[in-house]
Amino acid sequence: MWGFFVLKVTKKLLGLLTWVVAFNISAHELKTIDEIHSAYKNNKITAQQLTQGYIKRINQLNPQFNAVINIEPTAVTQAKKIDGLSAQGLWAGPLHGIPVLLKDNIETTGSLPTTAGSLALKNNITNNDAFVVKQLRNAGAIILGKTNLSEWANFRSSYSSSGWSAVGGQTHNAHDTTRNPCGSSSGSAVAIALNFAPVALGTETDGSITCPASVNGVYAIKPSMGQVSRSGVVPLSSSQDSVGPMAHSLKDARLVLSVLQGRDPLDTSTHSFELQTLPKITKSSLVIGALPSDKFTVETQRLYKKQLSALKQAGHTVVNIDISDDLATLFVDEYYILLYDFNKEINQYLANTPDQVKVKSLSALIDFNKQNKAAEMLHFGQDILIQANAIDLTQTDKYQKTKHRYRTLATAAITNLYKNNNVDVVIAPTTSPAWKTDLVNGDNFKGSSSSLSAIAGTTHITLPVGQVSGLPVGLSIIANKNQPQAAYQHAQIIDAVFISPIKKPE
């Protein structure tokens, strides 16, 4: 959702990166961090071999899916350094030798640009690691490359197609290339689903991590506000932006999140961050609050009923709950906050880009798109950019009142779900199955569970525990305010129901 120059990797570079080596085990056979680390420790594969295996797989499959924009030229060199440590019996950290793909609005050191999918930023080589990238490197991760996304985190046009950018083209769903990958972290979710890497990072303003994870069938966590820094990330709205992991297991997503989180002097939202200890959950069964599914497709509603039945069969109590708060102003307020934040923050970001980037303001970006209409506005326009540019930034009182109102309302809606119904955890379908990509009419969303968590700044987890006609549909865990650790544990308990002998419903 909100969240031509194709692959800038020359054939010569690809050839250097993908030279064939003898594998005891191939990269595509390994998915989880534990599996990779076990293979390392048992000398079944090296970090260099693993990294080259992923690069080879990307080169082979990516032309069909457009999930990856760029491969990091130093990826193999990074892997060799990890192998050097391994040879000395040293371990770089919890992500030792784990290749990670980054959404292309996250800055990195080196020669790769950070484009947000826009040709206006095709030369945005900042040579700066975002805070989250520094955290990954410090934990031993290998930065593998950059993934495609909805241009400007899907905050450009009301009629956009999620997963499309002028830089990377249209990303396609991992399970059906005629269907949409959702967005805006489209390439990251598709890349994990296709096993281009064990871990990818996405960003979310409202649904941009959880929706693509849901429709591509991968695990993902949208963290709580203030848990993970956004510095070094192309902004949409500091009121709601977050950075989070996608992975092949909930355990891996949680591990990566534990690496990403922490205080960053450059992001004031993280200044009060404190590491929480896991609460002791001794009960064997949960009281699960199930939100209505009537806004989703009929097939998704049927799936949800089967999932609730499976949870009951596993010994959990399922209570039907609904939002009692009046949300009439919520989404109008949200849109105003996003327009205001984007105007202020993208102007600040563009003004501080390197000299080789010529677009230095939102007005200049709008002009650039007009001047490059054939490439930038081939399928849809830029009405949202124009609306954002018209926002009066001097109306700070209106902004602060609106922000207080919408955040208070969203937070109360979530806390009341827990308090009024006496439940341990709240669940809902994440979204409906992927729709057919339509570059003429744009996206066709059918239901979403992302907004309350996005606005309140609470944790939102999606689990790939169901399918409709072979298309993945995620199940959302909507955390209570200030209770992310409890949500992780409850998500693990629920996930276990569907990876146990009980068949995943379809």
Short mmCIF file of C-alpha atoms in Angstrom, two decimals:
data_model
loop_
_atom_site.label_atom_id
_atom_site.label_comp_id
_atom_site.label_asym_id
_atom_site.label_seq_id
_atom_site.Cartn_x
_atom_site.Cartn_y
_atom_site.Cartn_z
CA MET A 1 0.00 0.00 0.00
CA TRP A 2 1.52 3.25 1.25
CA GLY A 3 4.64 2.12 2.23
CA PHE A 4 13.86 2.13 -17.06
CA PHE A 5 16.50 1.60 -15.73
CA VAL A 6 16.06 -2.06 -15.18
CA LEU A 7 18.67 -4.01 -13.14
CA LYS A 8 21.83 -1.95 -13.21
CA VAL A 9 24.06 -4.98 -13.11
CA THR A 10 26.06 -5.57 -16.22
CA LYS A 11 26.49 -8.99 -17.76
CA LYS A 12 30.15 -8.79 -16.97
CA LEU A 13 29.44 -8.17 -13.29
CA LEU A 14 26.85 -10.92 -13.17
CA GLY A 15 29.35 -13.29 -14.68
CA LEU A 16 31.88 -12.45 -11.99
CA LEU A 17 29.33 -12.87 -9.24
CA THR A 18 27.86 -16.17 -10.37
CA TRP A 19 30.83 -18.31 -11.31
CA VAL A 20 30.01 -21.92 -10.59
CA VAL A 21 31.31 -23.66 -7.49
CA ALA A 22 30.84 -27.17 -6.21
CA PHE A 23 28.12 -27.21 -3.56
CA ASN A 24 27.61 -29.87 -0.92
CA ILE A 25 24.20 -28.29 -0.50
CA SER A 26 22.54 -25.67 -2.70
CA ALA A 27 21.35 -22.27 -1.53
CA HIS A 28 17.74 -22.87 -2.52
CA GLU A 29 17.58 -25.89 -0.17
CA LEU A 30 18.30 -23.61 2.80
CA LYS A 31 15.65 -21.22 4.07
CA THR A 32 15.89 -20.52 7.77
CA ILE A 33 18.74 -18.96 9.71
CA ASP A 34 19.13 -22.13 11.78
CA GLU A 35 19.42 -24.24 8.62
CA ILE A 36 22.09 -21.95 7.20
CA HIS A 37 24.06 -21.79 10.41
CA SER A 38 23.90 -25.57 10.75
CA ALA A 39 25.21 -25.94 7.19
CA TYR A 40 28.06 -23.56 7.98
CA LYS A 41 29.03 -25.38 11.16
CA ASN A 42 28.91 -28.77 9.43
CA ASN A 43 31.01 -27.50 6.49
CA LYS A 44 28.24 -28.23 3.99
CA ILE A 45 28.44 -24.77 2.45
CA THR A 46 30.44 -21.58 2.83
CA ALA A 47 29.08 -18.06 3.00
CA GLN A 48 30.65 -17.37 -0.38
CA GLN A 49 28.93 -20.38 -1.93
CA LEU A 50 25.62 -19.51 -0.33
CA THR A 51 25.78 -15.91 -1.52
CA GLN A 52 26.75 -16.92 -5.04
CA GLY A 53 23.91 -19.44 -5.01
CA TYR A 54 21.37 -16.76 -4.16
CA ILE A 55 22.79 -14.44 -6.82
CA LYS A 56 22.55 -17.21 -9.40
CA ARG A 57 18.95 -17.89 -8.40
CA ILE A 58 18.10 -14.18 -8.66
CA ASN A 59 19.66 -13.96 -12.10
CA GLN A 60 17.69 -16.99 -13.26
CA LEU A 61 14.25 -16.12 -11.86
CA ASN A 62 14.15 -12.38 -11.31
CA PRO A 63 13.40 -11.45 -14.95
CA GLN A 64 10.00 -13.14 -14.49
CA PHE A 65 9.17 -11.34 -11.23
CA ASN A 66 11.07 -8.00 -11.07
CA ALA A 67 11.58 -8.44 -7.33
CA VAL A 68 15.22 -7.30 -7.20
CA ILE A 69 16.44 -3.99 -8.59
CA ASN A 70 20.15 -4.30 -7.83
CA ILE A 71 22.60 -6.85 -6.53
CA GLU A 72 25.18 -5.41 -4.15
CA PRO A 73 28.57 -5.60 -5.95
CA THR A 74 30.41 -6.30 -2.69
CA ALA A 75 28.15 -9.19 -1.59
CA VAL A 76 30.66 -11.92 -2.41
CA THR A 77 33.49 -9.93 -0.80
CA GLN A 78 31.40 -9.59 2.36
CA ALA A 79 30.81 -13.35 2.30
CA LYS A 80 34.52 -14.08 1.95
CA LYS A 81 35.19 -12.01 5.08
CA ILE A 82 32.62 -14.07 6.94
CA ASP A 83 34.33 -17.26 5.74
CA GLY A 84 37.62 -15.86 7.00
CA LEU A 85 36.13 -15.44 10.46
CA SER A 86 34.65 -18.94 10.33
CA ALA A 87 38.06 -20.37 9.43
CA GLN A 88 39.41 -18.81 12.64
CA GLY A 89 36.58 -20.30 14.68
CA LEU A 90 34.97 -16.88 15.12
CA TRP A 91 31.30 -15.95 14.88
CA ALA A 92 30.34 -12.48 13.62
CA GLY A 93 27.02 -12.31 15.46
CA PRO A 94 23.46 -13.66 15.45
CA LEU A 95 23.17 -13.09 11.68
CA HIS A 96 26.60 -14.55 10.86
CA GLY A 97 26.75 -15.01 7.08
CA ILE A 98 23.02 -14.39 6.53
CA PRO A 99 22.35 -12.62 3.20
CA VAL A 100 19.73 -9.85 3.49
CA LEU A 101 17.86 -7.96 0.78
CA LEU A 102 16.78 -4.37 1.43
CA LYS A 103 13.85 -2.42 0.06
CA ASP A 104 15.25 0.25 -2.25
CA ASN A 105 14.35 3.13 0.01
CA ILE A 106 16.96 2.06 2.58
CA GLU A 107 20.39 3.64 2.16
CA THR A 108 23.67 1.71 2.01
CA THR A 109 27.34 2.55 1.72
CA GLY A 110 28.97 1.79 -1.60
CA SER A 111 28.00 2.34 -5.21
CA LEU A 112 24.29 1.48 -5.19
CA PRO A 113 21.73 4.28 -5.39
CA THR A 114 18.71 4.46 -3.11
CA THR A 115 15.91 5.29 -5.53
CA ALA A 116 12.52 4.78 -3.82
CA GLY A 117 11.67 3.49 -7.31
CA SER A 118 11.90 6.95 -8.88
CA LEU A 119 14.12 7.97 -11.78
CA ALA A 120 14.55 11.28 -9.98
CA LEU A 121 16.74 9.39 -7.48
CA LYS A 122 18.56 7.12 -9.92
CA ASN A 123 21.83 8.86 -8.94
CA ASN A 124 21.07 9.01 -5.21
CA ILE A 125 24.29 7.31 -4.14
CA THR A 126 24.48 8.50 -0.54
CA ASN A 127 27.30 6.15 0.50
CA ASN A 128 25.62 6.01 3.89
CA ASP A 129 24.34 3.03 5.83
CA ALA A 130 20.90 3.49 7.32
CA PHE A 131 20.82 2.70 11.05
CA VAL A 132 19.15 -0.66 10.36
CA VAL A 133 21.89 -1.56 7.87
CA LYS A 134 24.57 -0.77 10.44
CA GLN A 135 22.75 -3.03 12.87
CA LEU A 136 22.64 -5.83 10.29
CA ARG A 137 26.34 -5.53 9.49
CA ASN A 138 27.26 -5.47 13.18
CA ALA A 139 25.32 -8.73 13.59
CA GLY A 140 27.28 -10.43 10.77
CA ALA A 141 24.74 -10.10 7.94
CA ILE A 142 25.67 -9.88 4.27
CA ILE A 143 23.94 -7.09 2.33
CA LEU A 144 22.85 -8.88 -0.85
CA GLY A 145 21.02 -6.17 -2.77
CA LYS A 146 18.01 -3.90 -3.17
CA THR A 147 14.41 -4.89 -3.90
CA ASN A 148 11.74 -3.28 -6.05
CA LEU A 149 8.85 -1.37 -4.47
CA SER A 150 5.81 0.72 -5.20
CA GLU A 151 7.32 4.03 -6.26
CA TRP A 152 7.53 6.57 -3.43
CA ALA A 153 6.09 3.86 -1.14
CA ASN A 154 2.84 4.03 -3.14
CA PHE A 155 2.25 7.66 -2.16
CA ARG A 156 2.13 9.13 -5.64
CA SER A 157 -1.23 8.30 -7.24
CA SER A 158 -4.72 7.25 -6.15
CA TYR A 159 -4.79 4.88 -9.14
CA SER A 160 -1.40 3.24 -8.81
CA SER A 161 -0.51 -0.41 -9.24
CA SER A 162 1.29 -1.74 -6.18
CA GLY A 163 4.75 -3.02 -6.95
CA TRP A 164 5.29 -0.74 -9.94
CA SER A 165 8.18 1.70 -10.11
CA ALA A 166 9.80 3.51 -13.00
CA VAL A 167 13.15 2.10 -11.90
CA GLY A 168 12.16 -1.55 -11.50
CA GLY A 169 8.96 -2.00 -13.51
CA GLN A 170 6.04 -4.08 -12.23
CA THR A 171 6.82 -6.65 -9.55
CA HIS A 172 4.76 -9.82 -9.93
CA ASN A 173 3.27 -12.04 -7.25
CA ALA A 174 5.47 -15.02 -6.36
CA HIS A 175 2.57 -17.49 -6.75
CA ASP A 176 0.96 -16.16 -9.92
CA THR A 177 2.71 -13.64 -12.14
CA THR A 178 -0.62 -12.27 -13.38
CA ARG A 179 -1.47 -11.20 -9.83
CA ASN A 180 -0.32 -8.28 -7.76
CA PRO A 181 2.37 -8.56 -5.03
CA CYS A 182 0.74 -5.78 -2.97
CA GLY A 183 3.04 -3.09 -1.67
CA SER A 184 4.82 -1.04 -1.12
CA SER A 185 7.45 -3.56 0.07
CA SER A 186 6.60 -5.72 -2.93
CA GLY A 187 10.02 -6.94 -4.00
CA SER A 188 11.06 -7.86 -0.47
CA ALA A 189 8.06 -10.16 0.02
CA VAL A 190 8.33 -11.74 -3.44
CA ALA A 191 12.06 -12.27 -2.94
CA ILE A 192 11.52 -14.18 0.30
CA ALA A 193 8.72 -16.26 -1.22
CA LEU A 194 11.04 -17.21 -4.10
CA ASN A 195 13.94 -17.83 -1.68
CA PHE A 196 16.19 -15.17 -3.18
CA ALA A 197 17.41 -14.66 0.41
CA PRO A 198 16.54 -15.89 3.89
CA VAL A 199 15.71 -12.36 5.12
CA ALA A 200 14.52 -9.10 3.60
CA LEU A 201 13.62 -5.72 5.05
CA GLY A 202 10.53 -3.76 4.13
CA THR A 203 9.09 -0.48 5.30
CA GLU A 204 5.51 0.35 6.22
CA THR A 205 3.38 3.41 6.71
CA ASP A 206 0.07 1.55 6.58
CA GLY A 207 0.12 -2.05 5.35
CA SER A 208 3.29 -1.90 3.26
CA ILE A 209 5.00 -4.75 5.13
CA THR A 210 2.04 -6.88 6.15
CA CYS A 211 0.02 -6.81 2.91
CA PRO A 212 2.80 -7.99 0.54
CA ALA A 213 3.90 -10.56 3.12
CA SER A 214 0.32 -11.85 3.31
CA VAL A 215 -0.33 -12.22 -0.42
CA ASN A 216 3.09 -13.78 -1.06
CA GLY A 217 2.95 -16.18 1.89
CA VAL A 218 5.83 -15.10 4.15
CA TYR A 219 6.25 -14.12 7.80
CA ALA A 220 6.58 -10.43 8.63
CA ILE A 221 6.55 -8.04 11.57
CA LYS A 222 5.60 -4.38 11.50
CA PRO A 223 7.30 -3.17 14.70
CA SER A 224 6.00 -0.79 17.32
CA MET A 225 6.73 2.91 16.84
CA GLY A 226 10.07 3.81 18.41
CA GLN A 227 11.38 0.26 18.30
CA VAL A 228 13.36 0.55 15.05
CA SER A 229 15.06 3.65 13.67
CA ARG A 230 14.05 5.16 10.32
CA SER A 231 17.21 7.25 9.82
CA GLY A 232 18.72 6.65 6.40
CA VAL A 233 15.33 5.64 4.95
CA VAL A 234 13.53 7.72 2.33
CA PRO A 235 10.60 9.11 4.36
CA LEU A 236 6.88 9.15 3.83
CA SER A 237 5.60 9.97 7.33
CA SER A 238 7.54 10.00 10.58
CA SER A 239 4.16 9.65 12.32
CA GLN A 240 3.75 6.11 10.97
CA ASP A 241 6.87 4.93 9.08
CA SER A 242 8.53 1.74 10.33
CA VAL A 243 11.14 -0.75 9.14
CA GLY A 244 10.56 -4.46 9.66
CA PRO A 245 11.69 -7.96 8.67
CA MET A 246 10.28 -10.59 6.34
CA ALA A 247 11.46 -14.17 6.65
CA HIS A 248 10.67 -17.88 6.22
CA SER A 249 9.78 -18.34 9.89
CA LEU A 250 8.43 -16.33 12.79
CA LYS A 251 11.55 -17.21 14.76
CA ASP A 252 13.76 -15.66 12.08
CA ALA A 253 11.62 -12.52 11.82
CA ARG A 254 11.85 -12.08 15.58
CA LEU A 255 15.62 -12.61 15.58
CA VAL A 256 16.15 -10.04 12.84
CA LEU A 257 13.89 -7.56 14.63
CA SER A 258 15.95 -8.01 17.80
CA VAL A 259 19.00 -6.99 15.75
CA LEU A 260 17.33 -3.99 14.10
CA GLN A 261 15.85 -2.42 17.23
CA GLY A 262 17.59 0.08 19.45
CA ARG A 263 18.15 3.75 20.19
CA ASP A 264 19.41 5.96 17.39
CA PRO A 265 20.43 9.61 18.05
CA LEU A 266 19.15 10.48 14.56
CA ASP A 267 15.59 9.22 15.20
CA THR A 268 13.89 10.84 18.19
CA SER A 269 11.14 8.21 18.23
CA THR A 270 13.70 5.65 19.46
CA HIS A 271 15.13 7.74 22.30
CA SER A 272 12.88 6.15 24.93
CA PHE A 273 13.34 2.62 23.59
CA GLU A 274 13.93 0.02 26.28
CA LEU A 275 14.56 -3.66 25.71
CA GLN A 276 11.64 -5.64 27.10
CA THR A 277 11.96 -9.08 28.61
CA LEU A 278 9.63 -11.82 27.45
CA PRO A 279 6.64 -12.20 29.77
CA LYS A 280 6.10 -15.60 31.31
CA ILE A 281 3.18 -17.22 29.53
CA THR A 282 2.34 -20.41 31.35
CA LYS A 283 -1.20 -21.01 30.07
CA SER A 284 -1.54 -23.78 27.52
CA SER A 285 -4.52 -22.21 25.82
CA LEU A 286 -5.33 -18.68 24.73
CA VAL A 287 -8.46 -16.60 24.68
CA ILE A 288 -8.39 -15.34 21.11
CA GLY A 289 -10.44 -12.35 20.00
CA ALA A 290 -11.49 -12.80 16.36
CA LEU A 291 -12.37 -9.62 14.49
CA PRO A 292 -15.05 -9.79 11.75
CA SER A 293 -14.09 -10.83 8.22
CA ASP A 294 -17.04 -9.37 6.31
CA LYS A 295 -14.88 -6.77 4.53
CA PHE A 296 -12.81 -9.53 2.93
CA THR A 297 -13.67 -11.79 -0.02
CA VAL A 298 -16.19 -14.60 0.54
CA GLU A 299 -13.42 -17.18 0.06
CA THR A 300 -11.30 -15.42 2.70
CA GLN A 301 -14.25 -15.48 5.10
CA ARG A 302 -14.59 -19.25 4.60
CA LEU A 303 -10.87 -19.73 5.19
CA TYR A 304 -11.05 -17.65 8.37
CA LYS A 305 -13.88 -19.81 9.73
CA LYS A 306 -11.75 -22.91 9.14
CA GLN A 307 -8.79 -21.26 10.88
CA LEU A 308 -10.92 -20.36 13.89
CA SER A 309 -12.24 -23.93 14.00
CA ALA A 310 -8.67 -25.28 13.92
CA LEU A 311 -7.72 -22.99 16.81
CA LYS A 312 -10.69 -24.26 18.83
CA GLN A 313 -9.74 -27.87 18.06
CA ALA A 314 -6.26 -27.09 19.36
CA GLY A 315 -7.74 -26.13 22.73
CA HIS A 316 -7.97 -22.36 22.42
CA THR A 317 -11.06 -20.29 23.18
CA VAL A 318 -12.20 -18.09 20.28
CA VAL A 319 -14.40 -15.07 21.02
CA ASN A 320 -16.02 -13.03 18.25
CA ILE A 321 -15.24 -9.36 18.90
CA ASP A 322 -15.73 -6.09 17.07
CA ILE A 323 -14.52 -2.49 17.28
CA SER A 324 -16.90 -0.43 19.42
CA ASP A 325 -15.17 2.94 18.95
CA ASP A 326 -16.41 5.50 16.43
CA LEU A 327 -13.73 5.63 13.70
CA ALA A 328 -15.56 8.13 11.50
CA THR A 329 -12.72 10.68 11.48
CA LEU A 330 -9.81 8.25 11.56
CA PHE A 331 -8.96 7.79 7.90
CA VAL A 332 -9.55 11.41 6.87
CA ASP A 333 -7.22 12.42 9.69
CA GLU A 334 -4.66 9.82 8.65
CA TYR A 335 -4.57 11.06 5.08
CA TYR A 336 -4.06 14.66 6.22
CA ILE A 337 -1.19 13.63 8.52
CA LEU A 338 0.48 11.66 5.73
CA LEU A 339 0.16 14.55 3.26
CA TYR A 340 1.57 17.01 5.80
CA ASP A 341 4.45 14.76 6.86
CA PHE A 342 5.36 13.85 3.30
CA ASN A 343 5.49 17.50 2.22
CA LYS A 344 7.74 18.44 5.11
CA GLU A 345 9.95 15.37 5.20
CA ILE A 346 10.47 14.62 1.52
CA ASN A 347 11.47 18.24 0.96
CA GLN A 348 14.03 17.89 3.75
CA TYR A 349 15.28 14.59 2.33
CA LEU A 350 15.59 15.82 -1.26
CA ALA A 351 17.35 19.03 -0.18
CA ASN A 352 20.09 16.91 1.41
CA THR A 353 20.66 14.40 -1.37
CA PRO A 354 24.08 14.29 -3.09
CA ASP A 355 24.95 16.92 -5.71
CA GLN A 356 24.38 14.50 -8.57
CA VAL A 357 20.68 14.37 -7.65
CA LYS A 358 19.13 17.39 -9.38
CA VAL A 359 15.62 17.12 -7.92
CA LYS A 360 15.83 18.99 -4.62
CA SER A 361 12.21 19.59 -3.67
CA LEU A 362 8.70 18.14 -3.96
CA SER A 363 7.82 20.83 -6.51
CA ALA A 364 10.87 19.88 -8.55
CA LEU A 365 9.86 16.21 -8.31
CA ILE A 366 6.42 16.99 -9.70
CA ASP A 367 8.05 18.91 -12.57
CA PHE A 368 10.51 16.07 -13.16
CA ASN A 369 7.66 13.59 -13.52
CA LYS A 370 5.94 15.87 -16.04
CA GLN A 371 9.14 16.25 -18.02
CA ASN A 372 9.70 12.48 -17.97
CA LYS A 373 6.07 11.53 -18.42
CA ALA A 374 6.75 8.68 -20.86
CA ALA A 375 8.81 6.81 -18.27
CA GLU A 376 7.39 8.05 -14.96
CA MET A 377 3.69 8.44 -15.73
CA LEU A 378 3.26 5.65 -18.22
CA HIS A 379 0.42 4.06 -16.23
CA PHE A 380 -0.77 6.55 -13.61
CA GLY A 381 -0.33 10.14 -12.51
CA GLN A 382 0.79 11.98 -9.39
CA ASP A 383 -2.33 13.43 -7.79
CA ILE A 384 -1.13 12.56 -4.27
CA LEU A 385 2.17 14.39 -4.79
CA ILE A 386 0.23 17.44 -5.96
CA GLN A 387 -2.09 17.27 -2.93
CA ALA A 388 0.88 16.94 -0.57
CA ASN A 389 2.61 19.90 -2.20
CA ALA A 390 -0.47 22.05 -1.58
CA ILE A 391 -0.53 21.38 2.19
CA ASP A 392 0.07 24.48 4.30
CA LEU A 393 2.90 23.60 6.66
CA THR A 394 2.28 26.73 8.76
CA GLN A 395 -0.93 25.17 10.14
CA THR A 396 0.96 23.49 12.96
CA ASP A 397 -1.94 23.75 15.44
CA LYS A 398 -4.28 21.91 13.06
CA TYR A 399 -1.58 19.30 12.48
CA GLN A 400 -0.92 18.68 16.16
CA LYS A 401 -4.63 18.50 17.06
CA THR A 402 -5.32 16.11 14.19
CA LYS A 403 -2.37 13.94 15.10
CA HIS A 404 -3.41 13.74 18.74
CA ARG A 405 -7.00 12.91 17.79
CA TYR A 406 -6.22 10.15 15.31
CA ARG A 407 -3.55 8.48 17.41
CA THR A 408 -5.67 8.59 20.55
CA LEU A 409 -8.63 7.11 18.67
CA ALA A 410 -6.65 4.26 17.08
CA THR A 411 -4.91 3.42 20.36
CA ALA A 412 -8.21 3.41 22.27
CA ALA A 413 -9.80 1.16 19.64
CA ILE A 414 -7.07 -1.44 20.13
CA THR A 415 -6.86 -1.25 23.92
CA ASN A 416 -10.66 -1.47 24.18
CA LEU A 417 -10.67 -4.64 22.09
CA TYR A 418 -8.44 -6.23 24.71
CA LYS A 419 -9.97 -4.67 27.83
CA ASN A 420 -13.66 -4.98 26.95
CA ASN A 421 -13.42 -8.57 25.73
CA ASN A 422 -10.81 -9.90 28.20
CA VAL A 423 -8.80 -11.60 25.44
CA ASP A 424 -5.13 -12.55 25.26
CA VAL A 425 -4.68 -11.73 21.59
CA VAL A 426 -6.62 -10.15 18.70
CA ILE A 427 -6.56 -11.70 15.22
CA ALA A 428 -8.03 -11.04 11.77
CA PRO A 429 -7.29 -11.87 8.14
CA THR A 430 -4.42 -9.65 6.99
CA THR A 431 -5.97 -9.04 3.58
CA SER A 432 -7.71 -11.00 0.83
CA PRO A 433 -5.81 -13.01 -1.81
CA ALA A 434 -3.83 -11.16 -4.46
CA TRP A 435 -5.89 -9.45 -7.15
CA LYS A 436 -5.06 -9.40 -10.85
CA THR A 437 -2.54 -6.66 -11.64
CA ASP A 438 -4.31 -3.88 -13.52
CA LEU A 439 -2.10 -1.09 -14.82
CA VAL A 440 -5.14 0.72 -16.24
CA ASN A 441 -7.44 0.89 -13.22
CA GLY A 442 -4.96 0.34 -10.39
CA ASP A 443 -5.24 -1.76 -7.24
CA ASN A 444 -8.30 -3.69 -6.13
CA PHE A 445 -7.95 -4.20 -2.37
CA LYS A 446 -10.55 -6.29 -0.57
CA GLY A 447 -10.14 -5.74 3.15
CA SER A 448 -7.16 -4.86 5.32
CA SER A 449 -6.22 -5.16 9.01
CA SER A 450 -3.26 -2.79 9.01
CA SER A 451 -4.58 0.68 9.83
CA LEU A 452 -5.22 0.58 13.57
CA SER A 453 -1.73 -0.76 14.29
CA ALA A 454 -0.16 1.63 11.78
CA ILE A 455 -1.80 4.70 13.32
CA ALA A 456 -1.51 3.65 16.97
CA GLY A 457 2.11 2.63 16.43
CA THR A 458 1.62 -0.90 17.79
CA THR A 459 3.08 -4.20 16.60
CA HIS A 460 1.38 -6.06 13.74
CA ILE A 461 2.46 -9.60 12.78
CA THR A 462 1.27 -11.59 9.78
CA LEU A 463 1.50 -15.39 9.63
CA PRO A 464 1.28 -17.33 6.32
CA VAL A 465 -1.16 -19.95 7.60
CA GLY A 466 -3.82 -20.22 4.91
CA GLN A 467 -4.56 -20.29 1.19
CA VAL A 468 -7.46 -19.55 -1.11
CA SER A 469 -7.28 -21.39 -4.45
CA GLY A 470 -3.54 -21.77 -4.01
CA LEU A 471 -3.02 -18.09 -3.19
CA PRO A 472 -1.64 -17.19 0.27
CA VAL A 473 -3.71 -15.30 2.82
CA GLY A 474 -2.01 -14.12 6.02
CA LEU A 475 -3.45 -14.15 9.52
CA SER A 476 -2.83 -10.95 11.50
CA ILE A 477 -1.82 -10.71 15.14
CA ILE A 478 -2.74 -7.20 16.31
CA ALA A 479 -0.77 -6.39 19.45
CA ASN A 480 -2.04 -4.39 22.37
CA LYS A 481 -0.37 -1.08 23.19
CA ASN A 482 3.09 -1.60 24.74
CA GLN A 483 2.74 -5.38 24.51
CA PRO A 484 4.91 -6.47 21.55
CA GLN A 485 6.62 -9.29 23.45
CA ALA A 486 3.31 -10.87 24.43
CA ALA A 487 2.22 -10.60 20.80
CA TYR A 488 5.34 -12.46 19.62
CA GLN A 489 4.65 -15.32 22.01
CA HIS A 490 0.96 -15.48 21.19
CA ALA A 491 1.81 -15.46 17.49
CA GLN A 492 4.18 -18.37 18.06
CA ILE A 493 1.46 -20.36 19.83
CA ILE A 494 -1.03 -19.69 17.02
CA ASP A 495 1.54 -20.40 14.32
CA ALA A 496 2.27 -23.77 15.95
CA VAL A 497 -1.34 -24.82 15.43
CA PHE A 498 -0.95 -24.55 11.67
CA ILE A 499 2.53 -26.02 11.30
CA SER A 500 1.57 -28.99 13.47
CA PRO A 501 -0.10 -32.10 11.98
CA ILE A 502 -3.29 -30.03 11.66
CA LYS A 503 -3.37 -29.16 7.96
CA LYS A 504 -3.25 -25.52 7.00
CA PRO A 505 -6.82 -24.66 6.00
CA GLU A 506 -7.63 -23.83 2.40
#
